[in-house]
Coordinates of C-alpha atoms and ligand atoms in Angstrom, one line a residue:
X26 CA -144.9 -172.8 -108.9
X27 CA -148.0 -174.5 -107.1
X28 CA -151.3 -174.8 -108.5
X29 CA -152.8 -171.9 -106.6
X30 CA -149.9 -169.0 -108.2
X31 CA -150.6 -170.5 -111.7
X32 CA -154.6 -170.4 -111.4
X33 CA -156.4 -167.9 -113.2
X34 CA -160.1 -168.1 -110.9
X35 CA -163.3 -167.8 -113.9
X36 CA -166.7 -167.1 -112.8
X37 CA -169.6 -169.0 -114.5
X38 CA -173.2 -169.1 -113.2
X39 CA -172.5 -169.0 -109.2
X40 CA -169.8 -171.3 -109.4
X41 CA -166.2 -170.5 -109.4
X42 CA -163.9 -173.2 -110.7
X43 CA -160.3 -173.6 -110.5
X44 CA -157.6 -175.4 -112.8
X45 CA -157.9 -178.3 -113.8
X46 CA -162.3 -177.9 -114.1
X47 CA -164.5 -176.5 -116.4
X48 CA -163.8 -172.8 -117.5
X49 CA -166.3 -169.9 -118.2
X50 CA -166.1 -166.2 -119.3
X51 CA -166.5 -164.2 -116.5
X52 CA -163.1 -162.9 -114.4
X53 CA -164.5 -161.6 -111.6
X54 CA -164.0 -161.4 -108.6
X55 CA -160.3 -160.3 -109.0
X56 CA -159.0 -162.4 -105.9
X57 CA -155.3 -161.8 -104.3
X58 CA -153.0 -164.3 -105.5
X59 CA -151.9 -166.4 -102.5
X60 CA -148.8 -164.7 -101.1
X61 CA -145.8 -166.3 -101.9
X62 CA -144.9 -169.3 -99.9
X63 CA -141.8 -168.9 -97.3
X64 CA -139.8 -170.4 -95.0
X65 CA -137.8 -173.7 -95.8
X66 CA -138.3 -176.8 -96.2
X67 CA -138.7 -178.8 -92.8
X68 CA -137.1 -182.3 -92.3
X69 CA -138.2 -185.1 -92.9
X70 CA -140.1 -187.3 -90.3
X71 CA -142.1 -189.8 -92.6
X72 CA -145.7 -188.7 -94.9
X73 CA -148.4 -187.2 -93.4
X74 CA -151.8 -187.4 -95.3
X75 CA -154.3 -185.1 -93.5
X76 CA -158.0 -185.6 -94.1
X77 CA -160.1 -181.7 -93.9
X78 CA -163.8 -181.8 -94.0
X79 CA -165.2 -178.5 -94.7
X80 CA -168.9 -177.2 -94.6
X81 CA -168.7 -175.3 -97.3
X82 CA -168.5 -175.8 -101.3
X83 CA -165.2 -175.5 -103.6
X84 CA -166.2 -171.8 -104.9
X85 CA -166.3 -170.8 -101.3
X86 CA -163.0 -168.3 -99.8
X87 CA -162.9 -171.0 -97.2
X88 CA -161.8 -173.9 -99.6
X89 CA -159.8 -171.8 -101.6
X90 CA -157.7 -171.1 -98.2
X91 CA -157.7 -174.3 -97.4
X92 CA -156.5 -175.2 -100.8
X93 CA -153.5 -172.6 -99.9
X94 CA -152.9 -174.3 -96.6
X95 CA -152.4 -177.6 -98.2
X96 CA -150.0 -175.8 -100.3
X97 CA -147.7 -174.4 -97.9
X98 CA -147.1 -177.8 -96.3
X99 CA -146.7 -179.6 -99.6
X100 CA -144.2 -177.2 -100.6
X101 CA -142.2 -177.0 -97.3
X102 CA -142.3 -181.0 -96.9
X103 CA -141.5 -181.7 -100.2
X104 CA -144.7 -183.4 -100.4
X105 CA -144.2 -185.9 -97.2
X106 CA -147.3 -183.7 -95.4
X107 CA -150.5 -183.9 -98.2
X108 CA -154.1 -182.4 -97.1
X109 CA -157.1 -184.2 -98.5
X110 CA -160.3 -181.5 -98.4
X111 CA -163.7 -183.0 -99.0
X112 CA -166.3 -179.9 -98.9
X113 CA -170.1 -179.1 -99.0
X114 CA -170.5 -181.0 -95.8
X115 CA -169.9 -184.5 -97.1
X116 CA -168.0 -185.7 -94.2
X117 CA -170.5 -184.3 -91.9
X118 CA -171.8 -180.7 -90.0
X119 CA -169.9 -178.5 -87.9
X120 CA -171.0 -180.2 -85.1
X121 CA -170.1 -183.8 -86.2
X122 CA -166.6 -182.9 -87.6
X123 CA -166.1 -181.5 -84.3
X124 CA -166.4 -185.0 -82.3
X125 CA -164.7 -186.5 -85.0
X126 CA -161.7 -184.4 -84.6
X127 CA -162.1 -185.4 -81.3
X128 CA -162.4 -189.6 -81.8
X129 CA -159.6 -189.3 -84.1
X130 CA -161.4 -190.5 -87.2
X131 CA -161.0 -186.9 -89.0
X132 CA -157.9 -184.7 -89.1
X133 CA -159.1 -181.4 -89.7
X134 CA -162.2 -179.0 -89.9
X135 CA -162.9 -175.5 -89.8
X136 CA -166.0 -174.4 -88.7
X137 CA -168.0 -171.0 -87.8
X138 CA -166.9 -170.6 -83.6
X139 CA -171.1 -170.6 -83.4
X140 CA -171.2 -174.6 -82.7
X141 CA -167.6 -174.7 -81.0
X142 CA -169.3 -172.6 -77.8
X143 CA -169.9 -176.1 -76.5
X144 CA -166.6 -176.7 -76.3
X145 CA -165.5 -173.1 -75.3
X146 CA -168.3 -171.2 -73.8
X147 CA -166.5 -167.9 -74.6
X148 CA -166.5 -168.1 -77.9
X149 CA -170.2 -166.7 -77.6
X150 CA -168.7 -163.0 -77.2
X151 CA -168.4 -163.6 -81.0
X152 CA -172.0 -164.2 -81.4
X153 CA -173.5 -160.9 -79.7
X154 CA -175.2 -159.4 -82.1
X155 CA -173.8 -155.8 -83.2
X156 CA -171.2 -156.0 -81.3
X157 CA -168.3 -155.9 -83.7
X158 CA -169.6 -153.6 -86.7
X159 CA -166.7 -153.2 -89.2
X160 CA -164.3 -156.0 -90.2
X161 CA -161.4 -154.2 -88.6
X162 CA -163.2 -154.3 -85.3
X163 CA -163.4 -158.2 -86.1
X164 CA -160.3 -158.8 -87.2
X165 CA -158.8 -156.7 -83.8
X166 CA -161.0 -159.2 -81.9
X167 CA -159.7 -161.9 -83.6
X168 CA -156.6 -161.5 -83.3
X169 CA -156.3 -159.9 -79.5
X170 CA -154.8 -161.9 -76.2
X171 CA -158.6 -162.6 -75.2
X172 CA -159.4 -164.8 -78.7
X173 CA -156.1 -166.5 -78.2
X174 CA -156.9 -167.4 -74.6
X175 CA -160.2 -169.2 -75.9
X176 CA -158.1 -171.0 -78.5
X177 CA -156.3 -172.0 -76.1
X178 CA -159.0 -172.8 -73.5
X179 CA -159.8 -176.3 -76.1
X180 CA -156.8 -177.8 -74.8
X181 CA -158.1 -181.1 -72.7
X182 CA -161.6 -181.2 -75.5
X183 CA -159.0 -184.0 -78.0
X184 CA -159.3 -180.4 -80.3
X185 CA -156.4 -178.4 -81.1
X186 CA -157.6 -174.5 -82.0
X187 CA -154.9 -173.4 -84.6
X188 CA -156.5 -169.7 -85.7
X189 CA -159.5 -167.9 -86.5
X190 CA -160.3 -166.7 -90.0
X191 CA -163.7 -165.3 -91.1
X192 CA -166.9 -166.7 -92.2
X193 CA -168.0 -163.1 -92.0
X194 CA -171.3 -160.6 -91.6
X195 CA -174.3 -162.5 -91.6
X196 CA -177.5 -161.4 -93.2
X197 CA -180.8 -162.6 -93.6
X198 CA -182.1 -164.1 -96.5
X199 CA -185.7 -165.3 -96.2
X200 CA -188.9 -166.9 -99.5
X201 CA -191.5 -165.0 -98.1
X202 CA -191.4 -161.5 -98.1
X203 CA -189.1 -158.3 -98.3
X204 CA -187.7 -157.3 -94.6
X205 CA -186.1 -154.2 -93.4
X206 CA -187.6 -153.5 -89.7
X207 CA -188.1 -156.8 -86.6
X208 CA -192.1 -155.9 -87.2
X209 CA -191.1 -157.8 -90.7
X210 CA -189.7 -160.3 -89.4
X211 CA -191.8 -161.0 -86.8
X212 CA -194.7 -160.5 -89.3
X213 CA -198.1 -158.9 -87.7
X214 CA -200.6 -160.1 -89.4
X215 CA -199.1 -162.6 -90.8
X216 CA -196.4 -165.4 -89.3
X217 CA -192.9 -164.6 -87.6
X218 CA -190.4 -166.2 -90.3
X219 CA -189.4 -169.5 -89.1
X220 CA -185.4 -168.6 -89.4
X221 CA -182.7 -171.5 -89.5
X222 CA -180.1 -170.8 -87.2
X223 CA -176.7 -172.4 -86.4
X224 CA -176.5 -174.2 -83.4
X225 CA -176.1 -172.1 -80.7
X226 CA -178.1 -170.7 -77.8
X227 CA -177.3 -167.0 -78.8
X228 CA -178.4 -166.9 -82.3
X229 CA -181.4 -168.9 -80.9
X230 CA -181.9 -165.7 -78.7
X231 CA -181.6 -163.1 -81.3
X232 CA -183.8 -164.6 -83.7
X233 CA -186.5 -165.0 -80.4
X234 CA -186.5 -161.3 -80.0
X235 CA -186.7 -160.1 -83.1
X236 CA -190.3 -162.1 -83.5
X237 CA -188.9 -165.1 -85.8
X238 CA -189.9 -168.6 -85.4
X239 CA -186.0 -169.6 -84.8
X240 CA -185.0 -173.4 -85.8
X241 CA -181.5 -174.4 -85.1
X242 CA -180.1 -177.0 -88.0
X243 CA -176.9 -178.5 -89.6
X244 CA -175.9 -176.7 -92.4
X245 CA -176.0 -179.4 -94.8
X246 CA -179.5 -180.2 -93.8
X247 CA -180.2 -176.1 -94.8
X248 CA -180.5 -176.0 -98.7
X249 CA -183.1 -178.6 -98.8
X250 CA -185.0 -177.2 -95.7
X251 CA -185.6 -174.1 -97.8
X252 CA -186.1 -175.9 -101.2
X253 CA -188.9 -177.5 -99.2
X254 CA -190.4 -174.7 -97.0
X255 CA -189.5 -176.1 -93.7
X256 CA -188.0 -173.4 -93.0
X257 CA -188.5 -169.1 -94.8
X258 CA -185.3 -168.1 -94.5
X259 CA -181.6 -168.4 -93.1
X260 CA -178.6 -166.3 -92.1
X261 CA -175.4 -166.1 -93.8
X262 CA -172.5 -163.7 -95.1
X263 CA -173.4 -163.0 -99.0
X264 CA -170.5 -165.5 -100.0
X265 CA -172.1 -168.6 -98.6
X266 CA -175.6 -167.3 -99.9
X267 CA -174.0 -167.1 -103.2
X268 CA -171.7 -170.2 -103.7
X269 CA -174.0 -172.5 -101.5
X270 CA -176.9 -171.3 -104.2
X271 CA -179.2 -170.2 -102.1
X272 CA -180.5 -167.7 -104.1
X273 CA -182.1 -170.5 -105.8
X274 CA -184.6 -171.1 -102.9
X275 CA -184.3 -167.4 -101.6
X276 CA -185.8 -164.2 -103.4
X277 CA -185.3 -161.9 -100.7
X278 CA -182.3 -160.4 -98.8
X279 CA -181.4 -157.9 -96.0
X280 CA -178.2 -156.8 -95.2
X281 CA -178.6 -156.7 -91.2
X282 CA -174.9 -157.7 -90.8
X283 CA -176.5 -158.8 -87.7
X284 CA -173.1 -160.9 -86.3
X285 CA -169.8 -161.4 -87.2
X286 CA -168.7 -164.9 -87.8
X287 CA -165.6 -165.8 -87.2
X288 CA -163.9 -169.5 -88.8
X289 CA -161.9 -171.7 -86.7
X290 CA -159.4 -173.6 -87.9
X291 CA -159.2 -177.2 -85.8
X292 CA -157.3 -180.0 -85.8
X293 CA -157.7 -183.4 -84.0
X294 CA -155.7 -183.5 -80.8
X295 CA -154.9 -187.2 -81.5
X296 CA -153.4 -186.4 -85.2
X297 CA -151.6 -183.1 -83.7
X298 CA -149.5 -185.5 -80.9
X299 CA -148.4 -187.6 -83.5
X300 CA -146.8 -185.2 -85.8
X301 CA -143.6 -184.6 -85.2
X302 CA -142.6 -181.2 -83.5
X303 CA -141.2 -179.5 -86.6
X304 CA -144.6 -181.1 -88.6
X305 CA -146.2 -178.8 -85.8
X306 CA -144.6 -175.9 -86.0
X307 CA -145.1 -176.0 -90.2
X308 CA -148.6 -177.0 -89.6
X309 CA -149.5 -173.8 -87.0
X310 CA -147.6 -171.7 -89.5
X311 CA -149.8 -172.5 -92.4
X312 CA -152.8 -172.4 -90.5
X313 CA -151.9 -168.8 -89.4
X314 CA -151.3 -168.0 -93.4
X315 CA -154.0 -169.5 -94.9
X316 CA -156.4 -167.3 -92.1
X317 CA -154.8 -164.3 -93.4
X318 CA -155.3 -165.0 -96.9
X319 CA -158.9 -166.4 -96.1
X320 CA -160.0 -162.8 -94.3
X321 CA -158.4 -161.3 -97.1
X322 CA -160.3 -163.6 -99.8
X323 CA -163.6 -163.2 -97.7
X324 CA -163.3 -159.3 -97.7
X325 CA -163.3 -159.2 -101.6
X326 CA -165.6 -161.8 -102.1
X327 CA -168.7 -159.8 -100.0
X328 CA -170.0 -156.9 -102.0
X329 CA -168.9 -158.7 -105.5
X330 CA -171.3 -161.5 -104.2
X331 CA -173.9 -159.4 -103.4
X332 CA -174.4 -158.2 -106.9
X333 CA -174.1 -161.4 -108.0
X334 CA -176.9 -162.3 -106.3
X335 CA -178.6 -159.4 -107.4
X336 CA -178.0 -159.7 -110.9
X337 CA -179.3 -163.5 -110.5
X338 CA -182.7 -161.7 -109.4
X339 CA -182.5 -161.7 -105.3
X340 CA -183.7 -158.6 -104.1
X341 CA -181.8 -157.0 -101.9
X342 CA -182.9 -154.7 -99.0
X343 CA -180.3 -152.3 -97.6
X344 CA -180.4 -151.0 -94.5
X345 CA -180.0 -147.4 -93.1
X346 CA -178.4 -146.4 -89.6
X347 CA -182.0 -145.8 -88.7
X348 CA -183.5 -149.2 -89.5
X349 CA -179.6 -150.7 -88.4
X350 CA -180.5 -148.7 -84.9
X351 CA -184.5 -150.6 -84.8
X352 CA -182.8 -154.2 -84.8
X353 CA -180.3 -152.9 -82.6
X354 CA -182.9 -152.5 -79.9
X355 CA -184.7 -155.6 -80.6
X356 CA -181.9 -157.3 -79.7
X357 CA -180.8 -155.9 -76.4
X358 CA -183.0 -158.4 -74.3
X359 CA -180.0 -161.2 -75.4
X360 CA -177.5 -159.0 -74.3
X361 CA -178.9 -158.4 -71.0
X362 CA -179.7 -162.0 -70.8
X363 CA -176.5 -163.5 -72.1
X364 CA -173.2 -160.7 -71.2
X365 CA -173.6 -161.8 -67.7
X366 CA -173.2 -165.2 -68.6
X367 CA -170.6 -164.6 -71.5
X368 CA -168.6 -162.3 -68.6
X369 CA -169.1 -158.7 -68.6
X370 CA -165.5 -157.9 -69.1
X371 CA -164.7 -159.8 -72.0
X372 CA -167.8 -158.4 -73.6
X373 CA -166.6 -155.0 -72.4
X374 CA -163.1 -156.5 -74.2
X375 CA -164.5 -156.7 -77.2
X376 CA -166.3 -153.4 -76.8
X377 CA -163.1 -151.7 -76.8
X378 CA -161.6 -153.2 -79.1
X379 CA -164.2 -152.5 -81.3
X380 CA -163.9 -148.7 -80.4
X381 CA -160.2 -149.0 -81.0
X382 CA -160.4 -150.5 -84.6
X383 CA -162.5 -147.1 -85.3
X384 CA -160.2 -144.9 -84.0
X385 CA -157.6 -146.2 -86.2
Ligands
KDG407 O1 -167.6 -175.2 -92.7 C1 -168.4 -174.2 -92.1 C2 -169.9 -174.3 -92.3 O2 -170.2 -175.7 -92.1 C3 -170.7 -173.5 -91.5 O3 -170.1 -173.1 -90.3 C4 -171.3 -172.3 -92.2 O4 -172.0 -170.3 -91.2 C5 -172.3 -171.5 -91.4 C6 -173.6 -172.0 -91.0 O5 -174.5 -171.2 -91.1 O6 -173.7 -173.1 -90.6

């Protein structure tokens, strides 16, 4: 049985530790067990050690996926194919991992598609704010022809695109006051919030027209940007806000599930042509999985981490389809500026797709 079947997953304070680590009380959040690992076991074509840097800490549904991932390809290469994850940034930001994946000197990474729209320039559909509303809208984005196309569409960067998963709905966290409308954010009489934002033009954009002093920044670079007041506030789904302990920094929180974040999983095109073709095939495989279970992960992990944060003393501002409807239309000067340039029709793509996912 691998590690992941046989671990019970305790709670203490914001940080969720696995086997092997420090136990607390605390069993929540009841997270699916893995699914079982199938398929057999794949020949053998000499050991594989793969090195994954990941933005995000251990607690997070992203390293507990990726955790699963190295799983499936221990088990079905009899240990010949091992995956090394170092988290919490360590190895680098988004950004950087990305052009290591592409020198070679890093295997793996899986960041938001936010920074990855300098490789593909359509990945910004996913960054239009509003546009896909529920996580089945996401998830029918994710996985439709058009997403696949724009995996596919790295081919020729040195980065192989394997699959999307989900970072998730973003929301605004901010030190300095309590926000529910843009006139809060934007502040008038008093400052716009200066707002870290991942880098990318878009986000740039939305947090322009909603009033905000926008500042684009590594990730890593974020927790001590708000520890020190260079920046008010950031944007993330609950789960990072939570298990990257922001709500040590943060006392305020509004759930404008403003964009939905999609993961992609990446691996260096140099490491991908030397596996061989059945390491491949095992490899694409257990990315695919490990998405799945990290979407499913993710969607448990959201409201149970809001009320963590809560009960750690964040408070919380939800939003009603009326105040939803003011940011809304705020935000529609980065559509007009940006679904030309994005291409109407795949923005129209998504549109529908969205509309399907509701009518299901
Ligand atoms: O590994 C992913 C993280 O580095 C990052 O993408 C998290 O959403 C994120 C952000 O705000 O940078």
């Amino acid at each position: 049985m691998h590690h992941l079947l046989k671990r019970t997953l305790l709670v203490t304070g914001a940080t969720l530790l696995s086997s092997g680590m420090a136990y607390a009380q605390t069993s929540k959040p009841d997270l699916s067990e893995p699914p079982e690992i199938e398929g057999g076991v794949v020949g053998d074509h000499g050991s594989v050690t793969l090195r994954m840097g990941l933005g995000l800490a251990e607690s997070s549904p992203q390293y507990i996926s990726s955790q699963y991932f190295a799983d499936i390809l221990d088990q079905r290469s009899e240990g010949r194919i091992s995956v090394n994850i170092f988290p919490n940034s360590q190895l680098g930001d988004d950004v950087q991992m990305m052009e290591m994946l592409q020198t070679g000197t890093l295997d793996m990474t899986y960041p938001s598609s936010s920074p990855a729209t300098g490789y593909v320039e359509e990945l910004a559909v996913f960054d239009l704010p509003f546009l896909l509303p529920t996580r089945e809208a996401a998830i029918e984005a994710m996985r439709s022809d058009a997403a696949q196309e724009m995996l596919d569409a790295f081919d020729g960067t040195g980065i192989k695109a394997l699959a999307f998963a989900e970072n998730g709905f973003r929301q605004l966290s901010n030190s300095a006051r309590e926000v529910s409308s843009p006139e809060d954010v934007a502040g008038l009489d008093v400052r716009g919030l200066s707002v870290r934002t991942m880098e990318n033009p878009v986000h740039l954009a939305i947090w322009q027209a909603l009033g905000a002093n926008p500042t684009p920044m590594a990730f890593g670079e974020l927790f001590s940007a708000m520890e020190q007041g260079v920046v008010d506030g950031q944007e993330n789904p609950w789960s990072t806000i939570l298990t990257s302990n922001f709500y040590e920094v943060q006392d305020y929180g509004s759930e404008t599930r403003h964009v939905y974040t999609p993961f992609i999983k990446m691996i260096s095109q140099r490491t991908w042509d030397r596996l061989d073709p059945e390491y491949q095939e095992l490899v694409q495989e257990a990315a695919l999985q490990a998405a799945d279970y990290e979407i499913q992960l993710s969607s448990e992990y959201d409201d149970w981490a809001r009320e963590q944060l809560e009960e750690r003393g964040m408070q919380i501002t939800r939003l009603n389809d009326e105040q939803i409807a003011a940011f809304q239309e705020a935000v529609q000067p980065v559509y007009d500026e940006w679904a030309p340039r994005i291409g109407e029709d795949l923005v129209a793509e998504f549109q529908r797709l969205a509309e399907s996912a509701a009518a299901q």
